[in-house]
């Protein structure tokens, strides 16, 4: 059955214009325009995004076997370490292998001109690594762009007199550098997670070990860090402060500050994470 509908335009009948439409079926229900929400479970094996991948610049697992001739690969970015002086793999890492110097003076280095995303002169950033010291009063850089001899201090996460320490510099000199120390020396011969970050909105810099209570000090968020040329190093600070009594495992850098939950996730109850753990 069909019906004839006369359409009135401007008060006059549209003579001769015929519009046909099907007759509404009895008891028809109105159209539901509300969005459809799928509450079904995520299929097994589907990828789940880990927020530690957000603004991640580099992640080094240090699972390569061999000495200084082996490239230490950046699992996430392009910042491989292929300039390795007196470095070898350490079998007893936190997870699998770690890396450490064979003699005093061993270190990892990537040239300033080859760095991608590790300048961190402005904005928030986070540095994190697991380290193990075999000497109570060890003095070694962990992750640094810090040249005291050339007054090109920029940032450094280091161990000084056994204490994790975080340093930021606006002018490259000692007088323009703010230093934040943990205040105590974690136990030697044990793996510790050290995390340091800058919070520009809060005008603060922070340091945390083993997911404990962070320590902080003032650092003007509007200030840029020194823009001088400086290589990125691990296991050494400005090629002067180093030792053969410290190992590093699972190191990473982000172009933002991590949240409390993310730092807890990174610590993983003391078991740590590898890059592959972020790709589920």
Coordinates of C-alpha atoms in Angstrom, one line a residue:
X1 CA 0.0 0.0 0.0
X2 CA 1.3 3.5 -0.8
X3 CA 0.0 6.9 0.3
X4 CA 0.0 10.3 -1.4
X5 CA 1.5 13.2 0.5
X6 CA 0.9 16.8 -0.7
X7 CA 3.7 19.2 0.4
X8 CA 2.7 22.8 1.2
X9 CA 5.4 25.3 0.4
X10 CA 4.8 28.9 1.4
X11 CA 1.2 28.2 2.2
X12 CA 0.3 27.1 -1.3
X13 CA -0.3 23.5 -2.4
X14 CA 2.5 22.2 -4.5
X15 CA 0.1 21.0 -7.2
X16 CA 1.5 18.2 -9.2
X17 CA 4.4 17.5 -6.8
X18 CA 3.9 14.0 -5.5
X19 CA 6.1 12.6 -2.8
X20 CA 5.6 8.9 -1.9
X21 CA 6.8 7.1 1.2
X22 CA 6.1 3.7 2.6
X23 CA 3.4 3.4 5.1
X24 CA 4.8 3.1 8.7
X25 CA 4.6 -0.5 9.9
X26 CA 2.4 -1.0 12.9
X27 CA 4.1 -0.7 16.3
X28 CA 7.4 0.7 14.8
X29 CA 9.9 1.8 17.4
X30 CA 11.8 5.1 17.2
X31 CA 15.4 5.1 16.0
X32 CA 18.0 4.9 18.8
X33 CA 20.7 7.5 18.1
X34 CA 22.7 6.8 21.3
X35 CA 26.3 5.6 20.8
X36 CA 27.0 1.9 20.9
X37 CA 29.4 1.0 23.7
X38 CA 31.3 -2.3 23.3
X39 CA 31.8 -3.8 26.7
X40 CA 33.2 -7.0 25.4
X41 CA 36.6 -8.0 26.8
X42 CA 39.8 -7.2 24.9
X43 CA 40.7 -10.3 22.7
X44 CA 43.5 -12.3 24.0
X45 CA 46.8 -11.2 22.4
X46 CA 45.6 -7.7 21.5
X47 CA 48.2 -5.0 22.2
X48 CA 47.7 -2.9 25.3
X49 CA 49.4 0.5 25.3
X50 CA 51.9 1.1 28.1
X51 CA 52.1 4.8 28.9
X52 CA 55.8 4.5 29.5
X53 CA 56.1 4.6 25.7
X54 CA 54.7 8.1 25.7
X55 CA 57.4 10.7 24.9
X56 CA 60.0 8.0 25.5
X57 CA 63.3 9.1 23.8
X58 CA 65.6 6.2 24.4
X59 CA 65.7 2.9 26.2
X60 CA 68.9 0.7 26.6
X61 CA 68.5 -2.9 27.9
X62 CA 72.3 -3.7 27.6
X63 CA 71.6 -7.3 26.7
X64 CA 74.5 -7.4 24.2
X65 CA 77.3 -9.9 24.9
X66 CA 80.9 -8.7 24.4
X67 CA 83.3 -6.0 25.2
X68 CA 83.8 -2.4 24.0
X69 CA 83.7 -3.4 20.3
X70 CA 80.0 -4.2 20.6
X71 CA 77.4 -1.5 19.9
X72 CA 75.0 -1.1 22.9
X73 CA 71.6 -0.7 21.1
X74 CA 68.9 1.8 21.9
X75 CA 65.8 -0.4 21.8
X76 CA 63.4 2.5 21.2
X77 CA 65.3 5.4 19.5
X78 CA 68.4 6.0 17.4
X79 CA 70.8 6.7 20.2
X80 CA 73.0 3.6 20.1
X81 CA 76.3 3.6 22.0
X82 CA 79.1 2.8 19.5
X83 CA 81.9 4.6 21.3
X84 CA 82.6 2.3 24.2
X85 CA 85.9 2.6 26.1
X86 CA 86.9 -0.4 28.3
X87 CA 83.2 -1.6 28.6
X88 CA 82.0 -5.2 28.8
X89 CA 78.8 -7.1 29.5
X90 CA 78.1 -8.1 33.1
X91 CA 76.2 -11.4 33.5
X92 CA 74.6 -10.7 36.8
X93 CA 72.4 -7.8 35.7
X94 CA 69.1 -6.9 37.3
X95 CA 67.4 -8.5 34.2
X96 CA 69.7 -10.6 32.1
X97 CA 73.0 -8.8 31.3
X98 CA 74.1 -5.4 32.5
X99 CA 77.1 -3.3 31.4
X100 CA 80.1 -2.1 33.4
X101 CA 83.8 -1.0 32.9
X102 CA 86.6 -3.5 32.8
X103 CA 89.0 -1.0 34.3
X104 CA 88.8 2.5 35.8
X105 CA 88.0 4.8 33.0
X106 CA 85.6 2.6 31.1
X107 CA 82.5 4.4 29.8
X108 CA 79.8 4.7 27.2
X109 CA 79.6 7.7 24.9
X110 CA 77.5 9.2 22.1
X111 CA 78.7 12.3 20.4
X112 CA 76.8 15.6 20.7
X113 CA 76.3 15.9 17.0
X114 CA 74.6 12.5 16.9
X115 CA 72.2 12.9 19.8
X116 CA 68.5 12.8 19.0
X117 CA 66.1 14.2 21.5
X118 CA 68.5 14.1 24.5
X119 CA 69.3 17.8 24.6
X120 CA 66.6 18.6 27.2
X121 CA 67.5 22.3 27.4
X122 CA 63.8 23.3 27.9
X123 CA 60.7 21.6 29.3
X124 CA 60.2 18.6 31.5
X125 CA 62.3 15.5 31.2
X126 CA 63.1 12.3 33.1
X127 CA 66.2 10.1 33.4
X128 CA 66.1 6.7 34.9
X129 CA 68.4 3.7 35.3
X130 CA 69.2 0.8 37.6
X131 CA 72.7 0.8 39.1
X132 CA 74.7 -1.4 41.4
X133 CA 77.8 -0.1 43.2
X134 CA 80.5 -2.4 44.5
X135 CA 82.1 0.3 46.6
X136 CA 80.6 2.3 49.4
X137 CA 81.9 5.7 48.3
X138 CA 81.7 5.3 44.6
X139 CA 82.0 8.4 42.4
X140 CA 80.6 7.8 38.9
X141 CA 78.3 9.5 36.4
X142 CA 75.2 7.5 35.5
X143 CA 73.6 9.5 32.7
X144 CA 75.2 12.8 31.9
X145 CA 75.8 15.7 29.5
X146 CA 78.2 17.4 31.9
X147 CA 81.7 18.7 31.0
X148 CA 83.3 20.6 34.0
X149 CA 86.6 21.1 32.2
X150 CA 84.9 23.0 29.3
X151 CA 82.3 24.7 31.4
X152 CA 79.6 22.8 29.5
X153 CA 77.6 21.4 32.4
X154 CA 74.0 20.7 31.2
X155 CA 72.5 17.9 33.2
X156 CA 73.8 14.9 35.2
X157 CA 72.5 11.9 37.1
X158 CA 75.4 10.6 39.1
X159 CA 76.6 8.9 42.2
X160 CA 78.9 11.0 44.3
X161 CA 80.4 9.7 47.6
X162 CA 77.9 6.9 47.3
X163 CA 74.9 9.2 47.1
X164 CA 72.6 9.5 44.0
X165 CA 72.8 13.1 42.8
X166 CA 71.0 15.2 40.2
X167 CA 72.5 18.4 38.7
X168 CA 71.1 21.0 36.3
X169 CA 73.0 23.9 34.9
X170 CA 71.8 27.1 33.2
X171 CA 75.1 28.5 32.3
X172 CA 77.5 25.6 32.1
X173 CA 79.6 26.8 35.1
X174 CA 79.7 25.5 38.6
X175 CA 78.2 28.8 39.8
X176 CA 75.2 28.3 37.6
X177 CA 74.6 24.7 38.5
X178 CA 72.0 23.4 41.0
X179 CA 72.8 20.1 42.7
X180 CA 70.3 17.9 44.5
X181 CA 71.7 15.0 46.5
X182 CA 69.6 12.1 47.9
X183 CA 70.9 12.7 51.5
X184 CA 72.0 9.1 52.1
X185 CA 73.9 6.3 50.3
X186 CA 71.9 3.2 49.3
X187 CA 73.4 -0.1 50.2
X188 CA 76.3 -1.3 48.0
X189 CA 76.2 -4.6 46.1
X190 CA 72.5 -4.1 45.5
X191 CA 70.6 -3.0 42.4
X192 CA 68.8 0.3 42.9
X193 CA 66.4 2.3 40.6
X194 CA 67.4 5.9 40.3
X195 CA 64.9 8.4 38.7
X196 CA 65.5 12.1 38.3
X197 CA 63.2 14.6 36.6
X198 CA 62.5 18.3 36.0
X199 CA 59.1 19.8 36.7
X200 CA 59.0 23.2 35.0
X201 CA 55.4 24.0 36.1
X202 CA 56.3 23.5 39.8
X203 CA 59.8 25.1 39.5
X204 CA 61.3 22.0 41.0
X205 CA 63.8 19.2 40.2
X206 CA 63.4 15.8 41.8
X207 CA 65.3 12.7 42.7
X208 CA 64.0 9.3 43.8
X209 CA 65.5 5.9 44.6
X210 CA 63.7 2.6 44.7
X211 CA 60.3 4.2 44.4
X212 CA 60.8 5.9 47.8
X213 CA 59.8 9.4 48.8
X214 CA 61.3 11.8 46.2
X215 CA 63.6 14.7 47.4
X216 CA 63.4 18.0 45.6
X217 CA 64.8 21.5 45.4
X218 CA 63.8 24.7 43.6
X219 CA 64.8 25.2 40.0
X220 CA 63.1 27.9 37.9
X221 CA 61.0 26.3 35.3
X222 CA 61.4 29.3 32.9
X223 CA 65.1 28.8 32.8
X224 CA 66.7 27.0 29.8
X225 CA 69.6 24.7 30.5
X226 CA 73.0 25.4 29.1
X227 CA 73.1 25.0 25.3
X228 CA 76.8 24.2 24.9
X229 CA 78.1 21.2 23.0
X230 CA 78.5 18.2 25.2
X231 CA 78.5 14.4 24.5
X232 CA 76.1 12.1 26.3
X233 CA 77.8 9.7 28.7
X234 CA 77.1 6.7 30.9
X235 CA 79.4 5.4 33.6
X236 CA 81.5 8.6 33.6
X237 CA 81.1 12.3 34.4
X238 CA 83.1 14.6 32.1
X239 CA 85.8 12.0 31.5
X240 CA 87.1 12.7 35.0
X241 CA 84.7 11.2 37.5
X242 CA 84.5 7.5 36.9
X243 CA 85.4 4.2 38.5
X244 CA 85.3 0.5 37.9
X245 CA 82.9 -0.3 40.7
X246 CA 79.5 0.5 39.2
X247 CA 77.2 -1.4 36.8
X248 CA 74.2 -0.1 34.9
X249 CA 71.1 -1.9 33.6
X250 CA 67.8 -0.8 31.9
X251 CA 68.4 2.9 31.4
X252 CA 65.8 5.3 29.8
X253 CA 65.0 8.9 29.1
X254 CA 61.7 10.7 28.5
X255 CA 60.9 14.2 27.2
X256 CA 58.4 14.6 30.1
X257 CA 58.0 13.9 33.8
X258 CA 56.7 10.5 34.7
X259 CA 53.6 10.2 37.0
X260 CA 53.7 8.5 40.4
X261 CA 52.0 5.4 39.0
X262 CA 54.4 5.2 36.1
X263 CA 57.5 5.4 38.4
X264 CA 55.9 2.6 40.5
X265 CA 55.3 0.6 37.3
X266 CA 59.0 1.2 36.3
X267 CA 60.2 -0.1 39.7
X268 CA 58.0 -3.1 39.4
X269 CA 58.4 -4.2 43.0
X270 CA 62.2 -4.2 42.6
X271 CA 62.1 -6.5 39.5
X272 CA 62.4 -3.7 37.0
X273 CA 61.3 -3.7 33.3
X274 CA 62.9 -4.3 30.0
X275 CA 61.7 -2.6 26.8
X276 CA 60.0 -5.7 25.6
X277 CA 57.8 -5.5 28.7
X278 CA 56.2 -2.3 27.3
X279 CA 55.2 -4.0 24.1
X280 CA 52.5 -6.4 25.3

